[in-house]
mmCIF file of C-alpha atoms and ligand atoms in Angstrom:
data_model
loop_
_atom_site.group_PDB
_atom_site.id
_atom_site.type_symbol
_atom_site.label_atom_id
_atom_site.label_comp_id
_atom_site.label_asym_id
_atom_site.label_seq_id
_atom_site.Cartn_x
_atom_site.Cartn_y
_atom_site.Cartn_z
ATOM 1 C CA MET A 1 7.846 -95.283 -78.312
ATOM 2 C CA LEU A 2 6.107 -94.101 -82.131
ATOM 3 C CA HIS A 3 4.267 -96.612 -82.368
ATOM 4 C CA GLY A 4 2.698 -96.049 -78.513
ATOM 5 C CA ILE A 5 2.569 -92.391 -79.545
ATOM 6 C CA SER A 6 0.214 -93.263 -82.868
ATOM 7 C CA THR A 7 -2.037 -95.085 -80.422
ATOM 8 C CA SER A 8 -2.824 -92.775 -77.935
ATOM 9 C CA SER A 9 -3.695 -90.246 -80.567
ATOM 10 C CA THR A 10 -5.901 -92.482 -82.556
ATOM 11 C CA LEU A 11 -7.433 -92.720 -78.864
ATOM 12 C CA VAL A 12 -7.781 -89.633 -77.919
ATOM 13 C CA TYR A 13 -9.360 -89.403 -81.344
ATOM 14 C CA LEU A 14 -11.650 -92.023 -80.835
ATOM 15 C CA ALA A 15 -12.915 -90.170 -77.896
ATOM 16 C CA ALA A 16 -13.284 -86.994 -79.294
ATOM 17 C CA VAL A 17 -15.883 -88.910 -81.824
ATOM 18 C CA LEU A 18 -18.097 -90.240 -79.230
ATOM 19 C CA SER A 19 -17.946 -87.334 -77.093
ATOM 20 C CA LEU A 20 -19.959 -85.985 -79.659
ATOM 21 C CA PHE A 21 -22.712 -87.947 -80.367
ATOM 22 C CA VAL A 22 -22.908 -88.906 -76.326
ATOM 23 C CA LEU A 23 -22.707 -85.012 -75.363
ATOM 24 C CA PRO A 24 -26.385 -83.382 -75.623
ATOM 25 C CA ALA A 25 -25.739 -80.305 -78.430
ATOM 26 C CA THR A 26 -25.911 -77.743 -75.925
ATOM 27 C CA ALA A 27 -23.146 -78.588 -73.723
ATOM 28 C CA ALA A 28 -19.911 -76.934 -73.598
ATOM 29 C CA PRO A 29 -17.005 -79.196 -74.359
ATOM 30 C CA PRO A 30 -15.921 -80.673 -70.808
ATOM 31 C CA ARG A 31 -12.634 -78.935 -69.732
ATOM 32 C CA ARG A 32 -11.210 -81.602 -67.381
ATOM 33 C CA ARG A 33 -8.023 -80.735 -65.032
ATOM 34 C CA LEU A 34 -5.988 -81.715 -62.795
ATOM 35 C CA PRO A 35 -5.625 -80.907 -59.543
ATOM 36 C CA GLN A 36 -3.038 -77.817 -59.449
ATOM 37 C CA ILE A 37 -0.137 -77.815 -57.216
ATOM 38 C CA LYS A 38 -0.391 -74.444 -54.674
ATOM 39 C CA LEU A 39 2.375 -72.922 -53.854
ATOM 40 C CA VAL A 40 1.315 -73.432 -49.190
ATOM 41 C CA GLN A 41 1.639 -76.903 -50.731
ATOM 42 C CA LEU A 42 4.714 -77.259 -52.733
ATOM 43 C CA GLU A 43 6.334 -75.344 -50.029
ATOM 44 C CA ARG A 44 4.910 -78.086 -47.261
ATOM 45 C CA ALA A 45 6.195 -80.426 -49.350
ATOM 46 C CA PHE A 46 9.381 -78.775 -49.531
ATOM 47 C CA ALA A 47 9.925 -79.188 -45.927
ATOM 48 C CA GLY A 48 11.786 -75.238 -45.422
ATOM 49 C CA HIS A 49 14.367 -75.971 -48.837
ATOM 50 C CA CYS A 50 12.206 -73.680 -50.924
ATOM 51 C CA PRO A 51 14.762 -71.447 -52.405
ATOM 52 C CA ASN A 52 13.948 -67.430 -51.216
ATOM 53 C CA GLN A 53 15.274 -65.638 -54.404
ATOM 54 C CA THR A 54 15.638 -66.862 -57.827
ATOM 55 C CA ILE A 55 19.614 -66.397 -58.733
ATOM 56 C CA GLY A 56 21.261 -67.898 -62.162
ATOM 57 C CA GLU A 57 20.604 -71.455 -61.794
ATOM 58 C CA VAL A 58 18.032 -71.189 -58.426
ATOM 59 C CA VAL A 59 14.836 -71.227 -58.751
ATOM 60 C CA SER A 60 12.300 -69.906 -56.249
ATOM 61 C CA CYS A 61 9.384 -72.211 -55.156
ATOM 62 C CA GLY A 62 6.945 -69.515 -56.926
ATOM 63 C CA GLU A 63 8.319 -69.088 -59.927
ATOM 64 C CA ALA A 64 8.828 -72.850 -60.173
ATOM 65 C CA LEU A 65 4.761 -73.328 -60.099
ATOM 66 C CA PRO A 66 3.670 -72.320 -62.643
ATOM 67 C CA TYR A 67 5.853 -74.975 -65.068
ATOM 68 C CA ILE A 68 5.673 -78.029 -62.643
ATOM 69 C CA ASN A 69 1.806 -77.581 -63.108
ATOM 70 C CA ASP A 70 1.943 -77.173 -66.799
ATOM 71 C CA ALA A 71 4.196 -80.221 -66.639
ATOM 72 C CA ILE A 72 1.925 -82.387 -64.780
ATOM 73 C CA GLY A 73 -1.092 -80.936 -66.815
ATOM 74 C CA ARG A 74 0.036 -81.698 -70.835
ATOM 75 C CA LEU A 75 -1.739 -84.781 -71.190
ATOM 76 C CA PHE A 76 -5.166 -82.376 -71.782
ATOM 77 C CA SER A 77 -2.827 -79.678 -73.680
ATOM 78 C CA LEU A 78 -1.175 -80.765 -77.075
ATOM 79 C CA SER A 79 0.965 -83.391 -75.604
ATOM 80 C CA ARG A 80 -0.299 -86.556 -74.584
ATOM 81 C CA TYR A 81 1.498 -87.169 -71.250
ATOM 82 C CA GLY A 82 0.056 -85.969 -68.203
ATOM 83 C CA LEU A 83 0.282 -86.851 -64.023
ATOM 84 C CA LYS A 84 -3.137 -88.225 -63.006
ATOM 85 C CA THR A 85 -2.925 -89.107 -59.532
ATOM 86 C CA ARG A 86 -1.599 -88.120 -56.661
ATOM 87 C CA GLY A 87 1.544 -90.739 -56.346
ATOM 88 C CA GLN A 88 2.460 -89.834 -60.126
ATOM 89 C CA ARG A 89 2.746 -85.809 -59.187
ATOM 90 C CA ALA A 90 4.482 -86.584 -55.876
ATOM 91 C CA ALA A 91 7.242 -88.975 -57.841
ATOM 92 C CA TYR A 92 7.794 -86.263 -60.711
ATOM 93 C CA VAL A 93 8.519 -83.551 -57.565
ATOM 94 C CA SER A 94 10.446 -85.206 -55.366
ATOM 95 C CA ASN A 95 12.737 -87.066 -58.183
ATOM 96 C CA MET A 96 13.041 -83.194 -59.098
ATOM 97 C CA ALA A 97 13.745 -82.011 -55.911
ATOM 98 C CA TYR A 98 16.048 -84.669 -54.953
ATOM 99 C CA GLU A 99 18.411 -84.217 -58.171
ATOM 100 C CA GLY A 100 18.517 -80.326 -57.713
ATOM 101 C CA ALA A 101 19.013 -80.355 -54.284
ATOM 102 C CA TYR A 102 14.999 -77.844 -54.126
ATOM 103 C CA LEU A 103 15.500 -75.970 -57.278
ATOM 104 C CA LYS A 104 18.835 -75.366 -56.650
ATOM 105 C CA TYR A 105 20.774 -76.527 -59.795
ATOM 106 C CA ASN A 106 19.614 -76.991 -63.452
ATOM 107 C CA ARG A 107 22.643 -78.800 -64.929
ATOM 108 C CA ASN A 108 24.202 -81.835 -62.624
ATOM 109 C CA LEU A 109 27.571 -81.223 -60.934
ATOM 110 C CA VAL A 110 29.414 -84.213 -62.300
ATOM 111 C CA ASN A 111 27.365 -84.443 -65.822
ATOM 112 C CA PRO A 112 26.433 -80.792 -67.435
ATOM 113 C CA SER A 113 24.746 -82.227 -70.107
ATOM 114 C CA GLN A 114 22.148 -83.992 -67.607
ATOM 115 C CA GLY A 115 19.435 -82.086 -65.649
ATOM 116 C CA THR A 116 18.406 -81.790 -62.440
ATOM 117 C CA ARG A 117 14.934 -80.101 -63.832
ATOM 118 C CA SER A 118 14.594 -82.628 -66.073
ATOM 119 C CA ILE A 119 15.380 -85.069 -64.075
ATOM 120 C CA MET A 120 17.477 -86.880 -66.883
ATOM 121 C CA PRO A 121 21.177 -87.744 -68.408
ATOM 122 C CA ALA A 122 21.556 -86.478 -72.265
ATOM 123 C CA VAL A 123 20.302 -89.690 -74.047
ATOM 124 C CA SER A 124 17.142 -90.237 -71.851
ATOM 125 C CA LEU A 125 16.190 -86.374 -72.831
ATOM 126 C CA LYS A 126 17.084 -87.349 -76.754
ATOM 127 C CA ALA A 127 13.702 -90.167 -76.028
ATOM 128 C CA PHE A 128 12.268 -87.380 -74.231
ATOM 129 C CA VAL A 129 12.508 -85.299 -77.264
ATOM 130 C CA ASP A 130 11.790 -88.041 -80.247
ATOM 131 C CA ALA A 131 8.508 -89.064 -78.260
ATOM 132 C CA ASP A 132 6.995 -84.978 -78.008
ATOM 133 C CA SER A 133 6.308 -83.432 -81.574
ATOM 134 C CA ASN A 134 5.409 -80.562 -79.304
ATOM 135 C CA VAL A 135 9.331 -80.142 -77.966
ATOM 136 C CA GLN A 136 10.600 -81.363 -81.147
ATOM 137 C CA LEU A 137 10.234 -77.530 -82.663
ATOM 138 C CA LEU A 138 12.706 -76.088 -80.468
ATOM 139 C CA TRP A 139 15.155 -77.784 -83.337
ATOM 140 C CA PRO A 140 14.844 -76.747 -86.451
ATOM 141 C CA THR A 141 17.417 -79.037 -87.549
ATOM 142 C CA TYR A 142 15.464 -81.803 -86.332
ATOM 143 C CA PRO A 143 15.972 -84.779 -85.835
ATOM 144 C CA SER A 144 19.723 -83.518 -86.449
ATOM 145 C CA LEU A 145 20.404 -82.073 -82.544
ATOM 146 C CA ASN A 146 23.538 -81.770 -80.272
ATOM 147 C CA GLU A 147 22.666 -84.586 -77.569
ATOM 148 C CA SER A 148 24.945 -82.930 -74.972
ATOM 149 C CA ALA A 149 23.552 -79.654 -75.618
ATOM 150 C CA ILE A 150 19.737 -80.732 -75.471
ATOM 151 C CA VAL A 151 19.423 -79.489 -72.117
ATOM 152 C CA ASP A 152 20.444 -76.269 -72.658
ATOM 153 C CA VAL A 153 18.338 -76.081 -75.321
ATOM 154 C CA LEU A 154 15.398 -76.932 -73.043
ATOM 155 C CA ILE A 155 16.215 -74.647 -69.854
ATOM 156 C CA GLU A 156 16.668 -71.529 -72.603
ATOM 157 C CA ASN A 157 13.137 -72.281 -73.542
ATOM 158 C CA LYS A 158 11.941 -73.071 -70.268
ATOM 159 C CA ALA A 159 10.954 -76.509 -71.307
ATOM 160 C CA ASP A 160 13.301 -77.984 -68.491
ATOM 161 C CA PHE A 161 10.298 -79.464 -66.367
ATOM 162 C CA LEU A 162 8.762 -81.384 -68.941
ATOM 163 C CA PRO A 163 10.702 -84.492 -69.658
ATOM 164 C CA GLY A 164 10.874 -85.153 -66.136
ATOM 165 C CA ALA A 165 6.693 -85.198 -65.765
ATOM 166 C CA TRP A 166 6.640 -87.075 -69.127
ATOM 167 C CA TRP A 167 9.723 -89.928 -68.203
ATOM 168 C CA THR A 168 7.505 -90.260 -64.843
ATOM 169 C CA VAL A 169 4.331 -91.877 -66.968
ATOM 170 C CA ALA A 170 5.903 -92.975 -70.133
ATOM 171 C CA GLY A 171 9.582 -93.570 -69.796
ATOM 172 C CA PRO A 172 10.445 -96.571 -70.739
ATOM 173 C CA GLY A 173 9.289 -99.327 -68.286
ATOM 174 C CA CYS A 174 7.566 -96.259 -66.434
ATOM 175 C CA SER A 175 3.754 -96.955 -67.063
ATOM 176 C CA ASP A 176 2.748 -100.142 -65.528
ATOM 177 C CA VAL A 177 5.152 -98.538 -62.030
ATOM 178 C CA ALA A 178 3.865 -95.583 -62.070
ATOM 179 C CA ALA A 179 0.065 -96.496 -62.461
ATOM 180 C CA ARG A 180 0.407 -98.066 -59.401
ATOM 181 C CA LEU A 181 2.220 -94.894 -57.663
ATOM 182 C CA SER A 182 0.575 -94.466 -53.916
ATOM 183 C CA LYS A 183 1.285 -93.493 -50.474
ATOM 184 C CA SER A 184 3.268 -97.034 -50.303
ATOM 185 C CA GLU A 185 6.935 -96.774 -49.782
ATOM 186 C CA LYS A 186 6.564 -100.161 -51.639
ATOM 187 C CA SER A 187 4.864 -99.029 -54.894
ATOM 188 C CA PHE A 188 7.971 -96.134 -54.830
ATOM 189 C CA VAL A 189 10.743 -98.515 -54.450
ATOM 190 C CA ASP A 190 9.296 -100.547 -57.365
ATOM 191 C CA TRP A 191 8.558 -97.163 -59.452
ATOM 192 C CA GLU A 192 12.022 -96.185 -58.813
ATOM 193 C CA LYS A 193 14.170 -99.014 -59.968
ATOM 194 C CA GLY A 194 11.907 -99.777 -63.178
ATOM 195 C CA CYS A 195 11.494 -96.686 -64.546
ATOM 196 C CA ILE A 196 14.371 -93.620 -62.937
ATOM 197 C CA ASN A 197 16.908 -96.866 -61.608
ATOM 198 C CA GLY A 198 18.582 -93.700 -59.717
ATOM 199 C CA GLY A 199 20.757 -96.600 -57.801
ATOM 200 C CA PRO A 200 20.017 -98.147 -54.766
ATOM 201 C CA GLU A 201 22.185 -96.107 -53.030
ATOM 202 C CA THR A 202 19.525 -93.304 -53.313
ATOM 203 C CA ILE A 203 16.345 -95.088 -52.884
ATOM 204 C CA PRO A 204 16.342 -94.187 -49.123
ATOM 205 C CA ALA A 205 16.869 -90.525 -49.471
ATOM 206 C CA ARG A 206 14.637 -90.662 -52.774
ATOM 207 C CA LEU A 207 11.406 -92.024 -51.109
ATOM 208 C CA ALA A 208 12.064 -89.727 -47.729
ATOM 209 C CA ILE A 209 11.266 -86.851 -49.833
ATOM 210 C CA TYR A 210 8.845 -88.899 -51.529
ATOM 211 C CA LYS A 211 6.616 -89.127 -48.672
ATOM 212 C CA THR A 212 6.929 -85.623 -47.458
ATOM 213 C CA VAL A 213 5.740 -84.709 -50.965
ATOM 214 C CA TYR A 214 2.891 -87.240 -51.085
ATOM 215 C CA HIS A 215 1.277 -85.722 -47.742
ATOM 216 C CA SER A 216 1.806 -82.189 -49.085
ATOM 217 C CA ILE A 217 -0.291 -81.993 -52.015
ATOM 218 C CA ARG A 218 -3.176 -83.794 -53.322
HETATM 219 C C1 NAG B 1 15.235 -68.524 -46.821
HETATM 220 O O1 NAG B 1 14.734 -67.760 -45.813
HETATM 221 C C2 NAG B 1 14.828 -67.855 -44.452
HETATM 222 C C3 NAG B 1 14.192 -66.399 -43.441
HETATM 223 O O2 NAG B 1 15.954 -65.769 -44.132
HETATM 224 C C4 NAG B 1 15.684 -68.908 -43.919
HETATM 225 O O3 NAG B 1 15.765 -69.478 -42.922
HETATM 226 C C5 NAG B 1 16.139 -70.080 -44.931
HETATM 227 O O4 NAG B 1 17.065 -70.831 -44.737
HETATM 228 C C6 NAG B 1 16.226 -69.689 -46.398
HETATM 229 N N1 NAG B 1 15.780 -70.673 -47.113
HETATM 230 C C7 NAG B 1 16.743 -71.494 -47.865
HETATM 231 C C8 NAG B 1 16.656 -72.162 -48.498
HETATM 232 O O5 NAG B 1 17.998 -70.285 -48.185
HETATM 233 C C1 NAG B 2 27.631 -79.652 -78.213
HETATM 234 O O1 NAG B 2 27.129 -78.933 -77.276
HETATM 235 C C2 NAG B 2 28.299 -79.018 -76.440
HETATM 236 C C3 NAG B 2 27.729 -78.340 -75.294
HETATM 237 O O2 NAG B 2 26.713 -77.428 -75.587
HETATM 238 C C4 NAG B 2 28.770 -78.430 -77.188
HETATM 239 O O3 NAG B 2 30.105 -77.832 -76.775
HETATM 240 C C5 NAG B 2 29.395 -78.840 -78.562
HETATM 241 O O4 NAG B 2 30.978 -78.138 -79.111
HETATM 242 C C6 NAG B 2 28.534 -78.759 -79.561
HETATM 243 N N1 NAG B 2 28.986 -79.637 -80.570
HETATM 244 C C7 NAG B 2 28.727 -79.525 -81.781
HETATM 245 C C8 NAG B 2 28.882 -80.041 -83.002
HETATM 246 O O5 NAG B 2 28.291 -78.138 -81.605
#
């Protein structure tokens, strides 16, 4: 994981240096942006399940959207991940919808140290924190931290939408299957088995949501 991060930061650095030579001196640096999900698209993607109000752990689609778009676009900010394809964005949004009953729950009902917006159990949240040096700043004691309370710290700091986006493309075993995510059902099932591994009995429900989300966003 650490090796992967340092390789990609080297590539980012090389790309930045190369761009100095390729771009005309007067050109502003290119500002690439990933497509942002619009509220009407998220509402269509959630097919009538958007919570109407933010109360307790329930968050409305309108309030969640900036955090979802921020998580999707992190590749071009300080962190080094990003959901570059429509399939990757749909996989992230649909699994969050599945895990948290469409933004209704933020902590897993059975295991409260698992986040539903972050999509992950504590051990995977720890892998996320270890991979993201910006997020580590949330723990003054890092690398020492209370694993069962990671989800609480992420929620308090409004960082609970980030881990699921990271895992979608950068979690262990995820990058190859994430690269192939498309409108095909097989591509999603391959990704679910190789990356999320939420259990074979959950695949039909996850797939149904994925298809709706995929067709609703760009
Ligand atoms: C939101 O409000 C509408 C209209 O009152 C209702 O039909 C819908 O079921 C509500 N949605 C949720 C998720 O509660
Ligand atoms: C770790 O966090 C959990 C959940 O908030 C809490 O119950 C527990 O007391 C904490 N453990 C330590 C050692 O602080």
